């Protein structure tokens, strides 16, 4: 998919979460990715916070209510988002 | 469109901007609205910051680069977003 590279995922605290910023070459590429990400959310039942403008997207994956720590659930979801971007690593 | 009501637009300063939060009854309604809003952005050439999760959307309409104050451009865009929601007032 058409995006410029970018930081990878950052683990952050208070609250514990995974964050990543992605910059896209154009708005259509960003919209395509948002559509795929929303489909993934519906399949997985996990809804990150997504913030975007014309050519950037910030993703924040929160821990489950009641949990204290990030788990495989969040990391696997992050990997699946990477795969939507055409990346194989996380 | 299927959303629960909601604050209206707020004018905020530093930087000057219009903000509105909308809560939706379900994710599909939110996705539909996002699609219409993105189409509007492409038609108008104005790209607000949009932040969303499972059932909420925060919209921030910034002033143009170089401007100091909100103008009719931002207020008209806000009205058009309201119209997408099926509302007639702003």
PDB file of C-alpha atoms in Angstrom:
ATOM      1  CA  UNK A   1       0.000   0.000   0.000  1.00  0.00           C
ATOM      2  CA  UNK A   2       1.111   3.494  -0.764  1.00  0.00           C
ATOM      3  CA  UNK A   3       2.588   5.077   2.331  1.00  0.00           C
ATOM      4  CA  UNK A   4       5.832   6.599   3.355  1.00  0.00           C
ATOM      5  CA  UNK A   5       7.692   4.939   6.191  1.00  0.00           C
ATOM      6  CA  UNK A   6       7.252   5.692   9.481  1.00  0.00           C
ATOM      7  CA  UNK A   7       7.900   4.788  13.023  1.00  0.00           C
ATOM      8  CA  UNK A   8       6.989   1.315  14.187  1.00  0.00           C
ATOM      9  CA  UNK A   9       4.855   0.533  17.232  1.00  0.00           C
ATOM     10  CA  UNK A  10       5.640   2.220  20.520  1.00  0.00           C
ATOM     11  CA  UNK A  11       4.620   0.792  23.871  1.00  0.00           C
ATOM     12  CA  UNK A  12       3.398   3.545  26.152  1.00  0.00           C
ATOM     13  CA  UNK A  13       2.198   3.649  29.745  1.00  0.00           C
ATOM     14  CA  UNK A  14      -0.540   5.279  31.868  1.00  0.00           C
ATOM     15  CA  UNK A  15      -2.625   3.827  30.371  1.00  0.00           C
ATOM     16  CA  UNK A  16      -0.723   0.951  28.800  1.00  0.00           C
ATOM     17  CA  UNK A  17      -1.155   1.065  25.051  1.00  0.00           C
ATOM     18  CA  UNK A  18       0.464   0.553  21.667  1.00  0.00           C
ATOM     19  CA  UNK A  19       0.811   3.535  19.370  1.00  0.00           C
ATOM     20  CA  UNK A  20       1.898   3.997  15.799  1.00  0.00           C
ATOM     21  CA  UNK A  21       1.883   6.927  13.389  1.00  0.00           C
ATOM     22  CA  UNK A  22       1.701   6.324   9.647  1.00  0.00           C
ATOM     23  CA  UNK A  23       2.042   8.925   6.914  1.00  0.00           C
ATOM     24  CA  UNK A  24       0.434   8.269   3.558  1.00  0.00           C
ATOM     25  CA  UNK A  25       1.385   9.527   0.150  1.00  0.00           C
ATOM     26  CA  UNK A  26      -2.189  10.548  -0.598  1.00  0.00           C
ATOM     27  CA  UNK A  27      -5.674  10.671   0.902  1.00  0.00           C
ATOM     28  CA  UNK A  28      -7.002   7.771  -1.140  1.00  0.00           C
ATOM     29  CA  UNK A  29      -4.316   5.447   0.249  1.00  0.00           C
ATOM     30  CA  UNK A  30      -5.232   6.571   3.748  1.00  0.00           C
ATOM     31  CA  UNK A  31      -8.950   5.959   3.097  1.00  0.00           C
ATOM     32  CA  UNK A  32      -8.246   2.500   1.698  1.00  0.00           C
ATOM     33  CA  UNK A  33      -6.234   1.603   4.776  1.00  0.00           C
ATOM     34  CA  UNK A  34      -8.959   2.936   7.108  1.00  0.00           C
ATOM     35  CA  UNK A  35     -11.519   0.751   5.349  1.00  0.00           C
ATOM     36  CA  UNK A  36      -9.379  -2.354   5.747  1.00  0.00           C
ATOM     37  CA  UNK A  37      -8.631  -1.477   9.375  1.00  0.00           C
ATOM     38  CA  UNK A  38     -12.341  -1.026  10.112  1.00  0.00           C
ATOM     39  CA  UNK A  39     -13.111  -4.394   8.513  1.00  0.00           C
ATOM     40  CA  UNK A  40     -10.407  -5.937  10.702  1.00  0.00           C
ATOM     41  CA  UNK A  41     -11.911  -4.307  13.810  1.00  0.00           C
ATOM     42  CA  UNK A  42     -15.296  -5.802  13.021  1.00  0.00           C
ATOM     43  CA  UNK A  43     -13.799  -9.258  12.482  1.00  0.00           C
ATOM     44  CA  UNK A  44     -11.668  -9.145  15.633  1.00  0.00           C
ATOM     45  CA  UNK A  45     -13.966  -7.135  17.898  1.00  0.00           C
ATOM     46  CA  UNK A  46     -11.113  -4.770  18.747  1.00  0.00           C
ATOM     47  CA  UNK A  47     -11.552  -1.074  18.091  1.00  0.00           C
ATOM     48  CA  UNK A  48      -8.418   1.060  18.421  1.00  0.00           C
ATOM     49  CA  UNK A  49      -8.556   4.831  18.558  1.00  0.00           C
ATOM     50  CA  UNK A  50      -7.793   6.182  15.093  1.00  0.00           C
ATOM     51  CA  UNK A  51      -6.951   9.814  14.435  1.00  0.00           C
ATOM     52  CA  UNK A  52      -6.297  11.139  10.968  1.00  0.00           C
ATOM     53  CA  UNK A  53      -6.036  14.211   8.791  1.00  0.00           C
ATOM     54  CA  UNK A  54      -5.155  14.621   5.141  1.00  0.00           C
ATOM     55  CA  UNK A  55      -2.125  12.334   5.080  1.00  0.00           C
ATOM     56  CA  UNK A  56      -1.446  10.982   8.555  1.00  0.00           C
ATOM     57  CA  UNK A  57      -2.987   8.351  10.780  1.00  0.00           C
ATOM     58  CA  UNK A  58      -2.332   7.819  14.484  1.00  0.00           C
ATOM     59  CA  UNK A  59      -3.336   4.431  15.867  1.00  0.00           C
ATOM     60  CA  UNK A  60      -3.734   3.730  19.591  1.00  0.00           C
ATOM     61  CA  UNK A  61      -4.510   0.180  20.698  1.00  0.00           C
ATOM     62  CA  UNK A  62      -5.710   0.110  24.307  1.00  0.00           C
ATOM     63  CA  UNK A  63      -5.667  -2.766  26.755  1.00  0.00           C
ATOM     64  CA  UNK A  64      -8.943  -4.498  27.512  1.00  0.00           C
ATOM     65  CA  UNK A  65     -11.141  -3.037  30.238  1.00  0.00           C
ATOM     66  CA  UNK A  66     -10.078  -4.540  33.534  1.00  0.00           C
ATOM     67  CA  UNK A  67      -6.628  -5.589  32.322  1.00  0.00           C
ATOM     68  CA  UNK A  68      -3.475  -3.962  33.632  1.00  0.00           C
ATOM     69  CA  UNK A  69      -0.996  -4.908  30.927  1.00  0.00           C
ATOM     70  CA  UNK A  70      -0.732  -5.225  27.195  1.00  0.00           C
ATOM     71  CA  UNK A  71      -1.209  -8.816  26.086  1.00  0.00           C
ATOM     72  CA  UNK A  72      -0.853 -10.888  22.930  1.00  0.00           C
ATOM     73  CA  UNK A  73      -4.288  -9.614  21.908  1.00  0.00           C
ATOM     74  CA  UNK A  74      -2.995  -6.090  21.297  1.00  0.00           C
ATOM     75  CA  UNK A  75       0.296  -7.201  19.769  1.00  0.00           C
ATOM     76  CA  UNK A  76      -1.436  -9.572  17.360  1.00  0.00           C
ATOM     77  CA  UNK A  77      -3.856  -6.862  16.326  1.00  0.00           C
ATOM     78  CA  UNK A  78      -0.903  -4.538  15.673  1.00  0.00           C
ATOM     79  CA  UNK A  79       0.715  -7.223  13.510  1.00  0.00           C
ATOM     80  CA  UNK A  80      -2.488  -7.614  11.520  1.00  0.00           C
ATOM     81  CA  UNK A  81      -2.594  -3.875  10.895  1.00  0.00           C
ATOM     82  CA  UNK A  82       1.029  -4.070   9.715  1.00  0.00           C
ATOM     83  CA  UNK A  83       0.024  -6.836   7.326  1.00  0.00           C
ATOM     84  CA  UNK A  84      -2.669  -4.567   5.894  1.00  0.00           C
ATOM     85  CA  UNK A  85       0.136  -2.111   5.165  1.00  0.00           C
ATOM     86  CA  UNK A  86       2.031  -4.840   3.395  1.00  0.00           C
ATOM     87  CA  UNK A  87       4.602  -5.217   6.125  1.00  0.00           C
ATOM     88  CA  UNK A  88       5.625  -8.518   7.583  1.00  0.00           C
ATOM     89  CA  UNK A  89       7.363  -7.531  10.812  1.00  0.00           C
ATOM     90  CA  UNK A  90       6.353  -6.492  14.287  1.00  0.00           C
TER      91      UNK A  90
ATOM     92  CA  UNK B   1     -28.379   8.948  10.016  1.00  0.00           C
ATOM     93  CA  UNK B   2     -28.236   6.829  13.112  1.00  0.00           C
ATOM     94  CA  UNK B   3     -26.501   8.714  15.893  1.00  0.00           C
ATOM     95  CA  UNK B   4     -27.334   9.806  19.378  1.00  0.00           C
ATOM     96  CA  UNK B   5     -27.265  13.528  20.126  1.00  0.00           C
ATOM     97  CA  UNK B   6     -24.498  15.243  21.001  1.00  0.00           C
ATOM     98  CA  UNK B   7     -22.974  18.572  21.589  1.00  0.00           C
ATOM     99  CA  UNK B   8     -22.961  21.064  18.766  1.00  0.00           C
ATOM    100  CA  UNK B   9     -19.897  22.885  17.456  1.00  0.00           C
ATOM    101  CA  UNK B  10     -17.586  24.577  19.920  1.00  0.00           C
ATOM    102  CA  UNK B  11     -15.280  27.425  18.973  1.00  0.00           C
ATOM    103  CA  UNK B  12     -11.911  26.980  20.649  1.00  0.00           C
ATOM    104  CA  UNK B  13      -8.725  29.033  20.713  1.00  0.00           C
ATOM    105  CA  UNK B  14      -4.944  28.541  20.554  1.00  0.00           C
ATOM    106  CA  UNK B  15      -5.127  27.502  17.813  1.00  0.00           C
ATOM    107  CA  UNK B  16      -8.504  28.785  16.656  1.00  0.00           C
ATOM    108  CA  UNK B  17     -10.647  25.873  15.617  1.00  0.00           C
ATOM    109  CA  UNK B  18     -14.146  24.362  15.560  1.00  0.00           C
ATOM    110  CA  UNK B  19     -14.732  21.124  17.424  1.00  0.00           C
ATOM    111  CA  UNK B  20     -17.605  18.715  17.674  1.00  0.00           C
ATOM    112  CA  UNK B  21     -18.041  15.282  19.240  1.00  0.00           C
ATOM    113  CA  UNK B  22     -20.636  12.875  17.853  1.00  0.00           C
ATOM    114  CA  UNK B  23     -21.655   9.542  19.332  1.00  0.00           C
ATOM    115  CA  UNK B  24     -23.086   6.897  17.055  1.00  0.00           C
ATOM    116  CA  UNK B  25     -25.478   4.082  17.824  1.00  0.00           C
ATOM    117  CA  UNK B  26     -23.268   1.571  16.046  1.00  0.00           C
ATOM    118  CA  UNK B  27     -19.982   1.212  14.168  1.00  0.00           C
ATOM    119  CA  UNK B  28     -21.609   0.917  10.761  1.00  0.00           C
ATOM    120  CA  UNK B  29     -23.312   4.298  11.161  1.00  0.00           C
ATOM    121  CA  UNK B  30     -19.985   5.807  12.143  1.00  0.00           C
ATOM    122  CA  UNK B  31     -18.249   4.254   9.120  1.00  0.00           C
ATOM    123  CA  UNK B  32     -20.963   5.515   6.790  1.00  0.00           C
ATOM    124  CA  UNK B  33     -20.571   9.030   8.156  1.00  0.00           C
ATOM    125  CA  UNK B  34     -16.776   8.877   7.824  1.00  0.00           C
ATOM    126  CA  UNK B  35     -17.118   7.887   4.181  1.00  0.00           C
ATOM    127  CA  UNK B  36     -19.441  10.785   3.460  1.00  0.00           C
ATOM    128  CA  UNK B  37     -17.195  13.179   5.383  1.00  0.00           C
ATOM    129  CA  UNK B  38     -14.133  12.008   3.423  1.00  0.00           C
ATOM    130  CA  UNK B  39     -16.010  12.511   0.145  1.00  0.00           C
ATOM    131  CA  UNK B  40     -16.899  16.024   1.306  1.00  0.00           C
ATOM    132  CA  UNK B  41     -13.247  16.724   2.168  1.00  0.00           C
ATOM    133  CA  UNK B  42     -12.170  15.711  -1.307  1.00  0.00           C
ATOM    134  CA  UNK B  43     -14.847  17.900  -2.911  1.00  0.00           C
ATOM    135  CA  UNK B  44     -14.079  20.937  -0.740  1.00  0.00           C
ATOM    136  CA  UNK B  45     -10.319  20.507  -0.305  1.00  0.00           C
ATOM    137  CA  UNK B  46     -10.686  20.853   3.463  1.00  0.00           C
ATOM    138  CA  UNK B  47      -9.403  18.064   5.687  1.00  0.00           C
ATOM    139  CA  UNK B  48     -10.379  18.293   9.350  1.00  0.00           C
ATOM    140  CA  UNK B  49      -8.730  16.155  11.985  1.00  0.00           C
ATOM    141  CA  UNK B  50     -10.989  13.191  12.698  1.00  0.00           C
ATOM    142  CA  UNK B  51     -10.554  10.944  15.708  1.00  0.00           C
ATOM    143  CA  UNK B  52     -12.755   7.934  16.328  1.00  0.00           C
ATOM    144  CA  UNK B  53     -13.162   4.695  18.215  1.00  0.00           C
ATOM    145  CA  UNK B  54     -15.981   2.196  18.295  1.00  0.00           C
ATOM    146  CA  UNK B  55     -18.848   4.637  18.642  1.00  0.00           C
ATOM    147  CA  UNK B  56     -17.532   8.182  18.878  1.00  0.00           C
ATOM    148  CA  UNK B  57     -16.081  10.698  16.478  1.00  0.00           C
ATOM    149  CA  UNK B  58     -14.268  13.918  17.342  1.00  0.00           C
ATOM    150  CA  UNK B  59     -14.011  16.477  14.560  1.00  0.00           C
ATOM    151  CA  UNK B  60     -11.578  19.407  14.627  1.00  0.00           C
ATOM    152  CA  UNK B  61     -11.725  21.955  11.808  1.00  0.00           C
ATOM    153  CA  UNK B  62      -8.605  24.113  11.766  1.00  0.00           C
ATOM    154  CA  UNK B  63      -8.131  27.557  10.255  1.00  0.00           C
ATOM    155  CA  UNK B  64      -6.187  27.817   7.019  1.00  0.00           C
ATOM    156  CA  UNK B  65      -2.411  28.071   7.235  1.00  0.00           C
ATOM    157  CA  UNK B  66      -1.504  31.716   7.580  1.00  0.00           C
ATOM    158  CA  UNK B  67      -4.935  32.802   8.840  1.00  0.00           C
ATOM    159  CA  UNK B  68      -5.461  34.030  12.377  1.00  0.00           C
ATOM    160  CA  UNK B  69      -9.203  33.596  12.737  1.00  0.00           C
ATOM    161  CA  UNK B  70     -11.969  31.208  11.851  1.00  0.00           C
ATOM    162  CA  UNK B  71     -13.808  32.294   8.726  1.00  0.00           C
ATOM    163  CA  UNK B  72     -16.910  31.358   6.767  1.00  0.00           C
ATOM    164  CA  UNK B  73     -14.875  28.569   5.186  1.00  0.00           C
ATOM    165  CA  UNK B  74     -14.736  26.601   8.430  1.00  0.00           C
ATOM    166  CA  UNK B  75     -18.307  27.421   9.472  1.00  0.00           C
ATOM    167  CA  UNK B  76     -19.692  26.387   6.088  1.00  0.00           C
ATOM    168  CA  UNK B  77     -17.768  23.135   6.212  1.00  0.00           C
ATOM    169  CA  UNK B  78     -19.188  22.479   9.686  1.00  0.00           C
ATOM    170  CA  UNK B  79     -22.703  23.095   8.340  1.00  0.00           C
ATOM    171  CA  UNK B  80     -22.110  20.645   5.516  1.00  0.00           C
ATOM    172  CA  UNK B  81     -20.999  17.997   7.995  1.00  0.00           C
ATOM    173  CA  UNK B  82     -24.180  18.674   9.974  1.00  0.00           C
ATOM    174  CA  UNK B  83     -26.185  18.169   6.802  1.00  0.00           C
ATOM    175  CA  UNK B  84     -24.516  14.786   6.332  1.00  0.00           C
ATOM    176  CA  UNK B  85     -25.851  13.943   9.781  1.00  0.00           C
ATOM    177  CA  UNK B  86     -29.299  14.971   8.687  1.00  0.00           C
ATOM    178  CA  UNK B  87     -29.308  18.167  10.699  1.00  0.00           C
ATOM    179  CA  UNK B  88     -30.296  21.509   9.329  1.00  0.00           C
ATOM    180  CA  UNK B  89     -28.940  23.912  11.931  1.00  0.00           C
ATOM    181  CA  UNK B  90     -25.596  25.405  12.829  1.00  0.00           C
TER     182      UNK B  90
END
